[in-house]
Short mmCIF file of C-alpha atoms and ligand atoms in Angstrom, two decimals:
data_model
loop_
_atom_site.label_atom_id
_atom_site.label_comp_id
_atom_site.label_asym_id
_atom_site.label_seq_id
_atom_site.Cartn_x
_atom_site.Cartn_y
_atom_site.Cartn_z
CA MET A 1 -23.06 -20.60 -0.59
CA ASP A 2 -23.07 -17.80 -3.30
CA VAL A 3 -19.92 -14.83 -2.57
CA VAL A 4 -19.68 -11.64 -4.99
CA ILE A 5 -16.21 -11.42 -5.95
CA PHE A 6 -16.27 -6.99 -6.35
CA SER A 7 -12.63 -6.20 -9.00
CA ALA A 8 -11.56 -9.60 -9.69
CA SER A 9 -9.14 -9.40 -11.96
CA GLU A 10 -8.26 -12.21 -14.43
CA TYR A 11 -4.60 -13.04 -12.37
CA GLU A 12 -6.56 -13.74 -8.96
CA LYS A 13 -9.39 -15.35 -10.47
CA PRO A 14 -7.36 -18.77 -11.08
CA TYR A 15 -5.70 -18.03 -6.87
CA LEU A 16 -8.56 -18.30 -6.19
CA ASP A 17 -10.36 -20.93 -7.64
CA ALA A 18 -7.61 -22.72 -5.97
CA ALA A 19 -8.37 -22.23 -2.62
CA ASN A 20 -11.76 -22.95 -3.26
CA ALA A 21 -11.25 -26.13 -5.12
CA SER A 22 -13.57 -27.79 -3.10
CA GLY A 23 -17.00 -25.91 -4.59
CA GLN A 24 -17.88 -24.76 -0.75
CA PHE A 25 -18.74 -21.49 -2.43
CA THR A 26 -19.99 -20.42 -6.12
CA PHE A 27 -18.08 -17.39 -6.77
CA SER A 28 -20.39 -15.01 -9.17
CA TYR A 29 -16.71 -12.37 -10.57
CA ILE A 30 -17.62 -9.03 -10.92
CA GLU A 31 -14.27 -6.69 -12.91
CA ALA A 32 -15.62 -3.78 -11.91
CA HIS A 33 -15.16 -2.10 -8.43
CA LEU A 34 -17.93 -1.54 -5.69
CA THR A 35 -20.00 1.93 -6.32
CA PRO A 36 -22.65 2.62 -5.51
CA ASN A 37 -23.60 2.40 -9.20
CA ASN A 38 -23.72 -1.48 -8.85
CA VAL A 39 -24.46 -2.33 -5.45
CA SER A 40 -27.40 -4.23 -6.63
CA LEU A 41 -25.26 -6.82 -7.71
CA ALA A 42 -24.35 -7.63 -4.31
CA LYS A 43 -28.59 -7.85 -3.71
CA ASN A 44 -29.66 -10.75 -1.86
CA LYS A 45 -25.56 -12.20 -1.52
CA LYS A 46 -24.91 -12.84 2.16
CA MET A 47 -21.07 -12.29 1.80
CA ILE A 48 -18.90 -10.14 -0.02
CA SER A 49 -15.68 -10.05 -1.78
CA CYS A 50 -14.38 -6.28 -1.89
CA PHE A 51 -10.54 -4.88 -3.00
CA VAL A 52 -9.16 -1.37 -2.43
CA LEU A 53 -10.80 0.29 -4.47
CA ASP A 54 -13.91 -0.61 -4.11
CA ASP A 55 -16.06 1.28 -2.81
CA LEU A 56 -16.45 0.63 0.77
CA SER A 57 -18.00 4.00 2.12
CA GLU A 58 -21.81 4.50 3.69
CA PRO A 59 -23.83 5.24 1.09
CA VAL A 60 -22.75 1.74 -0.23
CA LEU A 61 -22.38 0.57 3.26
CA LYS A 62 -25.84 0.97 4.03
CA GLN A 63 -27.01 0.02 1.12
CA LEU A 64 -25.25 -3.63 0.79
CA ALA A 65 -27.57 -4.07 4.37
CA GLN A 66 -30.42 -3.59 2.95
CA GLY A 67 -29.99 -5.59 -0.18
CA GLY A 68 -29.18 -8.10 3.40
CA THR A 69 -25.22 -8.23 2.63
CA GLU A 70 -23.50 -9.54 6.02
CA LEU A 71 -19.99 -9.89 5.78
CA ILE A 72 -16.92 -7.96 3.17
CA ALA A 73 -14.38 -10.23 3.18
CA LEU A 74 -11.48 -8.22 2.00
CA ARG A 75 -8.93 -8.88 0.31
CA SER A 76 -6.39 -6.77 1.58
CA ALA A 77 -4.42 -6.06 4.80
CA GLY A 78 -5.48 -2.64 4.24
CA TYR A 79 -8.90 -1.72 5.87
CA ASP A 80 -8.49 2.43 5.13
CA HIS A 81 -11.16 2.68 2.78
CA VAL A 82 -13.97 0.64 4.94
CA ASP A 83 -16.47 3.86 6.97
CA LEU A 84 -16.09 0.68 10.29
CA VAL A 85 -18.57 2.81 11.79
CA ALA A 86 -21.35 2.88 9.66
CA ALA A 87 -20.18 -0.99 8.84
CA LYS A 88 -20.60 -1.48 13.28
CA LYS A 89 -23.91 0.24 12.18
CA TYR A 90 -25.06 -1.69 10.04
CA ASN A 91 -24.49 -4.68 11.68
CA LEU A 92 -21.58 -5.41 9.31
CA THR A 93 -19.27 -8.29 9.53
CA ILE A 94 -15.25 -6.42 7.61
CA VAL A 95 -12.73 -9.07 7.37
CA ASN A 96 -9.08 -8.22 5.91
CA ALA A 97 -6.49 -10.75 4.07
CA ALA A 98 -4.59 -9.80 7.19
CA ALA A 99 -0.32 -10.13 6.74
CA TYR A 100 -1.07 -12.35 3.78
CA SER A 101 3.35 -12.11 2.12
CA PRO A 102 4.69 -8.61 5.19
CA SER A 103 8.17 -10.05 2.92
CA ALA A 104 6.92 -9.21 -1.06
CA VAL A 105 5.88 -5.46 0.37
CA ALA A 106 9.50 -5.50 2.60
CA GLU A 107 10.81 -6.68 -1.05
CA MET A 108 9.24 -3.68 -3.05
CA ALA A 109 10.11 -0.67 -0.85
CA SER A 110 14.21 -2.39 -0.50
CA LEU A 111 13.75 -2.19 -4.10
CA LEU A 112 12.55 1.64 -4.65
CA MET A 113 15.05 2.32 -2.65
CA LEU A 114 18.31 0.27 -3.67
CA ALA A 115 17.29 1.20 -6.93
CA SER A 116 16.93 5.92 -5.82
CA ALA A 117 19.93 4.98 -4.73
CA ARG A 118 21.07 3.47 -7.20
CA GLN A 119 20.13 6.41 -9.73
CA LEU A 120 18.27 4.24 -11.57
CA ILE A 121 15.45 6.29 -13.56
CA LYS A 122 18.28 8.53 -14.54
CA SER A 123 20.28 6.31 -15.72
CA GLN A 124 17.47 3.94 -17.70
CA ARG A 125 16.42 7.05 -19.43
CA ARG A 126 20.35 8.02 -20.22
CA PHE A 127 20.60 4.88 -21.27
CA ARG A 128 17.49 4.55 -23.70
CA ASP A 129 19.67 7.06 -25.62
CA ASN A 130 22.71 5.44 -26.03
CA ASN A 131 24.17 7.80 -23.84
CA TYR A 132 26.14 5.52 -21.30
CA ARG A 133 28.80 7.62 -20.08
CA LEU A 134 28.25 7.82 -16.11
CA ASP A 135 28.98 11.92 -15.25
CA ASP A 136 25.69 12.22 -12.69
CA LEU A 137 24.84 8.38 -11.34
CA VAL A 138 27.13 8.04 -8.71
CA GLY A 139 25.55 6.04 -6.48
CA VAL A 140 24.59 6.08 -2.74
CA GLY A 141 26.03 2.53 -0.64
CA ILE A 142 23.70 1.31 1.24
CA GLU A 143 26.02 -0.19 3.96
CA GLY A 144 26.07 1.68 7.41
CA LYS A 145 23.25 4.01 6.46
CA THR A 146 21.04 5.25 9.41
CA VAL A 147 17.20 3.63 7.82
CA GLY A 148 14.69 5.16 9.72
CA ILE A 149 11.16 2.39 9.82
CA ILE A 150 7.96 4.41 10.54
CA GLY A 151 5.48 1.76 11.60
CA THR A 152 6.63 -1.40 12.41
CA GLY A 153 3.69 -3.81 12.22
CA ASN A 154 4.08 -7.02 9.81
CA ILE A 155 5.85 -5.64 6.87
CA GLY A 156 7.91 -3.24 9.03
CA THR A 157 9.31 -5.82 10.48
CA ALA A 158 10.46 -6.95 7.58
CA PHE A 159 11.72 -4.59 6.18
CA ALA A 160 13.78 -3.72 9.29
CA HIS A 161 14.79 -7.53 9.01
CA ILE A 162 16.34 -6.92 5.07
CA MET A 163 17.96 -3.56 6.67
CA LYS A 164 19.39 -5.30 9.21
CA GLY A 165 20.86 -7.94 6.43
CA TYR A 166 21.82 -4.26 4.43
CA GLY A 167 24.27 -3.62 7.95
CA CYS A 168 22.14 -0.87 8.60
CA LYS A 169 21.74 1.52 11.60
CA LEU A 170 17.51 1.07 12.89
CA LEU A 171 15.25 3.55 14.03
CA ALA A 172 11.52 3.53 14.28
CA TYR A 173 8.78 5.19 15.24
CA ASP A 174 5.72 2.88 15.71
CA PRO A 175 3.18 3.48 19.49
CA VAL A 176 3.20 0.24 19.49
CA LYS A 177 7.03 -1.62 20.25
CA SER A 178 7.59 -4.55 17.48
CA ASP A 179 9.32 -7.01 20.46
CA GLN A 180 10.98 -8.80 17.10
CA CYS A 181 12.08 -5.84 16.82
CA ILE A 182 14.10 -4.25 19.74
CA ALA A 183 15.45 -7.97 19.71
CA LEU A 184 17.27 -6.64 15.82
CA GLY A 185 18.84 -3.93 17.95
CA VAL A 186 16.61 -1.10 16.13
CA ASN A 187 15.99 1.98 18.79
CA TYR A 188 12.77 3.54 18.95
CA CYS A 189 13.38 7.11 18.66
CA ASP A 190 10.62 10.20 18.46
CA LEU A 191 9.86 11.35 14.23
CA GLU A 192 11.66 14.35 14.59
CA THR A 193 14.85 12.96 15.95
CA LEU A 194 13.71 9.80 12.67
CA TYR A 195 13.63 12.34 10.35
CA GLN A 196 17.09 14.09 11.25
CA GLU A 197 18.75 11.29 11.88
CA SER A 198 17.48 8.78 9.12
CA ASP A 199 19.41 8.73 5.29
CA ILE A 200 16.04 6.36 3.95
CA ILE A 201 12.64 7.02 5.93
CA SER A 202 10.15 4.22 4.77
CA LEU A 203 6.86 4.31 5.58
CA HIS A 204 4.88 1.37 6.50
CA CYS A 205 1.86 2.48 9.13
CA LEU A 206 -1.22 2.20 9.09
CA LEU A 207 -3.44 5.42 7.36
CA ASN A 208 -6.03 6.25 10.11
CA PRO A 209 -6.36 10.60 11.15
CA GLU A 210 -3.21 10.13 13.09
CA THR A 211 -0.91 9.25 10.23
CA HIS A 212 -3.48 11.67 6.45
CA HIS A 213 -0.48 13.73 5.84
CA LEU A 214 2.37 13.08 8.72
CA ILE A 215 4.70 13.39 5.78
CA ASN A 216 3.71 16.96 5.03
CA ALA A 217 6.29 19.79 4.80
CA GLU A 218 6.62 20.79 7.75
CA ALA A 219 8.73 16.74 8.35
CA LEU A 220 10.18 17.02 5.07
CA THR A 221 12.07 20.21 6.34
CA LEU A 222 13.58 18.00 9.37
CA MET A 223 15.26 15.31 6.45
CA LYS A 224 18.21 15.37 5.17
CA SER A 225 18.95 17.20 2.31
CA ASN A 226 19.64 13.56 0.14
CA ALA A 227 17.62 11.82 2.12
CA ILE A 228 15.81 9.12 -0.20
CA LEU A 229 12.11 8.34 1.51
CA ILE A 230 10.01 5.60 0.54
CA ASN A 231 6.56 4.65 0.61
CA THR A 232 4.77 1.17 0.07
CA SER A 233 1.95 2.15 2.96
CA ARG A 234 -0.86 3.98 1.69
CA GLY A 235 -0.66 7.24 -0.39
CA ALA A 236 -2.13 9.78 2.31
CA VAL A 237 0.27 8.88 4.40
CA VAL A 238 3.02 11.10 2.75
CA ASP A 239 1.48 14.62 1.45
CA THR A 240 1.40 14.85 -2.36
CA ASP A 241 1.64 19.03 -2.28
CA ALA A 242 4.35 18.87 0.09
CA VAL A 243 6.67 16.11 -1.28
CA ILE A 244 6.46 17.68 -4.60
CA HIS A 245 7.72 21.16 -3.51
CA ALA A 246 10.11 19.47 -1.70
CA LEU A 247 11.94 17.77 -4.55
CA GLU A 248 11.70 20.52 -6.44
CA SER A 249 13.10 22.36 -4.37
CA GLU A 250 16.06 19.89 -2.88
CA GLN A 251 14.97 19.82 0.98
CA ILE A 252 15.27 15.89 0.00
CA GLY A 253 16.93 13.90 -2.33
CA HIS A 254 14.70 10.52 -4.20
CA TYR A 255 10.81 9.33 -4.06
CA GLY A 256 10.07 5.67 -4.34
CA MET A 257 6.43 5.18 -4.40
CA ASP A 258 4.46 2.68 -4.74
CA VAL A 259 1.53 4.46 -3.51
CA TYR A 260 -0.06 7.48 -4.29
CA GLU A 261 -3.07 9.90 -2.65
CA PHE A 262 -4.51 10.25 -5.79
CA GLU A 263 -4.93 6.92 -7.28
CA LYS A 264 -8.31 6.21 -6.87
CA GLY A 265 -9.82 5.77 -10.94
CA LEU A 266 -4.89 5.71 -12.39
CA TYR A 267 -3.70 2.67 -11.14
CA PHE A 268 -5.36 -1.02 -12.14
CA GLU A 269 -6.57 0.96 -15.33
CA ASP A 270 -4.99 1.33 -18.62
CA HIS A 271 -4.98 4.68 -19.34
CA ARG A 272 -2.39 4.03 -23.66
CA LYS A 273 -5.65 5.62 -24.82
CA ALA A 274 -7.31 8.21 -22.09
CA PRO A 275 -4.07 10.34 -21.23
CA ILE A 276 -2.99 11.19 -18.19
CA VAL A 277 -4.78 14.55 -16.64
CA ASP A 278 -3.03 14.51 -13.11
CA PRO A 279 -0.44 17.58 -12.85
CA ARG A 280 0.66 16.36 -9.88
CA PHE A 281 1.31 12.27 -10.79
CA LEU A 282 2.89 14.11 -14.37
CA LYS A 283 5.16 16.15 -12.56
CA LEU A 284 6.10 13.05 -10.14
CA LYS A 285 6.72 11.24 -13.20
CA ALA A 286 9.20 12.96 -14.56
CA MET A 287 11.43 13.48 -12.51
CA SER A 288 14.22 11.21 -12.40
CA ASN A 289 15.09 11.30 -8.44
CA VAL A 290 10.95 9.81 -7.93
CA ILE A 291 10.91 6.37 -8.53
CA ILE A 292 6.81 5.30 -9.53
CA THR A 293 5.52 1.46 -8.82
CA GLY A 294 2.22 1.41 -9.03
CA HIS A 295 0.77 -0.40 -6.14
CA GLN A 296 2.60 -3.39 -7.46
CA ALA A 297 4.36 -3.72 -4.05
CA PHE A 298 1.77 -6.98 -2.92
CA PHE A 299 1.40 -8.40 -5.89
CA THR A 300 3.89 -11.30 -5.86
CA GLU A 301 2.70 -15.59 -6.50
CA LYS A 302 2.66 -16.00 -3.20
CA ALA A 303 0.66 -12.96 -1.46
CA LEU A 304 -2.20 -14.05 -4.33
CA ALA A 305 -2.27 -17.82 -2.67
CA GLN A 306 -2.15 -16.05 0.69
CA ILE A 307 -4.88 -13.74 -0.37
CA ALA A 308 -7.27 -16.94 -1.78
CA THR A 309 -6.32 -18.85 1.09
CA THR A 310 -6.99 -16.24 3.88
CA THR A 311 -9.40 -15.27 1.65
CA ILE A 312 -11.78 -18.65 1.79
CA GLU A 313 -10.46 -19.42 5.62
CA ASN A 314 -12.28 -15.78 6.67
CA LEU A 315 -15.89 -16.77 4.91
CA GLN A 316 -15.23 -20.36 6.01
CA GLY A 317 -15.43 -18.85 9.67
CA PHE A 318 -17.99 -16.51 9.21
CA ILE A 319 -21.28 -18.86 8.53
CA ASN A 320 -19.06 -21.40 11.15
CA GLY A 321 -19.84 -17.81 13.20
CA ASN A 322 -16.14 -17.14 14.27
CA PRO A 323 -15.30 -15.17 11.84
CA VAL A 324 -11.54 -14.49 12.08
CA ASN A 325 -9.47 -11.36 10.70
CA GLN A 326 -12.39 -9.72 11.76
CA VAL A 327 -11.61 -5.56 11.80
CA SER A 328 -13.60 -3.06 13.67
CA ILE A 329 -13.08 0.19 15.33
CA SER A 330 -11.14 0.15 18.62
P1 NAD B 1 -0.01 -3.77 10.98
O1 NAD B 1 -0.85 -3.24 11.31
O2 NAD B 1 0.68 -4.88 11.01
O3 NAD B 1 0.78 -2.20 10.66
C1 NAD B 1 0.46 -1.39 11.44
C2 NAD B 1 1.28 -0.29 11.73
O4 NAD B 1 1.85 0.75 11.71
C3 NAD B 1 1.09 -1.03 13.20
O5 NAD B 1 2.24 -1.28 14.45
C4 NAD B 1 1.19 0.35 14.14
O6 NAD B 1 1.06 0.22 15.36
C5 NAD B 1 1.52 1.03 13.41
N1 NAD B 1 1.00 2.26 13.50
C6 NAD B 1 -0.24 3.28 13.60
N2 NAD B 1 -0.75 4.33 13.71
C7 NAD B 1 0.75 4.44 14.03
C8 NAD B 1 1.17 6.16 14.31
N3 NAD B 1 0.54 7.50 13.98
N4 NAD B 1 2.65 5.99 13.09
C9 NAD B 1 3.17 5.14 13.23
N5 NAD B 1 3.24 4.11 13.56
C10 NAD B 1 1.72 3.43 13.57
O7 NAD B 1 0.17 -3.37 8.74
P2 NAD B 1 0.71 -4.30 7.44
O8 NAD B 1 0.36 -5.38 7.28
O9 NAD B 1 2.25 -4.16 8.65
O10 NAD B 1 0.66 -2.87 6.88
C11 NAD B 1 1.48 -1.46 7.23
C12 NAD B 1 1.66 -0.88 5.89
O11 NAD B 1 1.44 -1.45 4.16
C13 NAD B 1 0.17 -0.74 6.41
O12 NAD B 1 -0.39 1.09 4.97
C14 NAD B 1 -1.22 -1.20 4.19
O13 NAD B 1 -2.10 -0.59 3.95
C15 NAD B 1 0.08 -0.97 4.28
N6 NAD B 1 0.02 -2.63 2.35
C16 NAD B 1 0.64 -2.19 1.41
C17 NAD B 1 0.51 -3.41 0.45
C18 NAD B 1 0.88 -2.21 -0.88
O14 NAD B 1 1.03 -3.38 -1.68
N7 NAD B 1 1.87 -1.61 -1.22
C19 NAD B 1 0.03 -4.77 0.47
C20 NAD B 1 0.06 -4.79 2.29
C21 NAD B 1 0.06 -3.19 3.20
#
């Protein structure tokens, strides 16, 4: 059976081919992201697969459905880029690669936290100039600190395990409490308490209308002046202008970001020949208390293999009339 794979990167093809070693599916790899301009590439293809920067807004979903597409297998856990209302309207089944490697993202969150706490960006910039003086590089120890986790699903729970290992006090906010987190000693509290008491705040919630700009000017004002904020969830959970202001005015201490509100067209691309002009991103990049990774928290061998295996299982589930990992509006 034919499957069109949009946003197919060279690095993931070997994993998808290995997961499809039986040859059950014939993949057409398209390097480009899905857009209204190339949606015709999916014409007459019942099944397609997409990643986070593919356009899955209503006009594209409508065209896909008119062209005969029935299934969109996401190669991501996040599905905030899919118009689920339109997907339902056009009878499109959406499945995701849920929980492919929560530890991969949780480990990256802990890396960004440690790099912030130990002034890694500042020290690397200074050492490159052969200045090995330690002035201003005094770090913060993590043991005994209070960590606030927003969103205790798969990744937030994995992060709680790591932070427990560091000897931290754990606070969390999530409308749905995790038994695993409670067993670990996580104390659930309201957001205001979490903002006020946490030394480190790590975001692991879904992006939805409720969490869009959850970290806004008001939230940032409540945080400690040396707080470390980490975002590996989705860029728009943080109001970028508000966080830039909070960093500039020393309302918070550090920001570690793997995801960026305006990352579309920026991340996953080589900009060496077309310099970046986004003033917000340039500001963040210039700050020595900001560490940036390019939406690479998921990017481990284990995660790529698991995404590929789950994608094959999702395709098989659909053709067997028993879709798994389906996401839909509640
Ligand atoms: P998950 O569905 O297991 O957990 C998400 C949690 O968010 C759930 O427990 C849910 O109850 C909670 N939540 C929903 N609304 C909330 C609210 N208003 N406030 C607080 N919590 C709320 O998802 P996951 O796999 O753990 O993914 C977590 C986040 O990480 C998602 O945003 C996902 O898109 C992102 N992610 C990023 C990368 C990366 O490479 N940076 C990779 C995978 C996932």
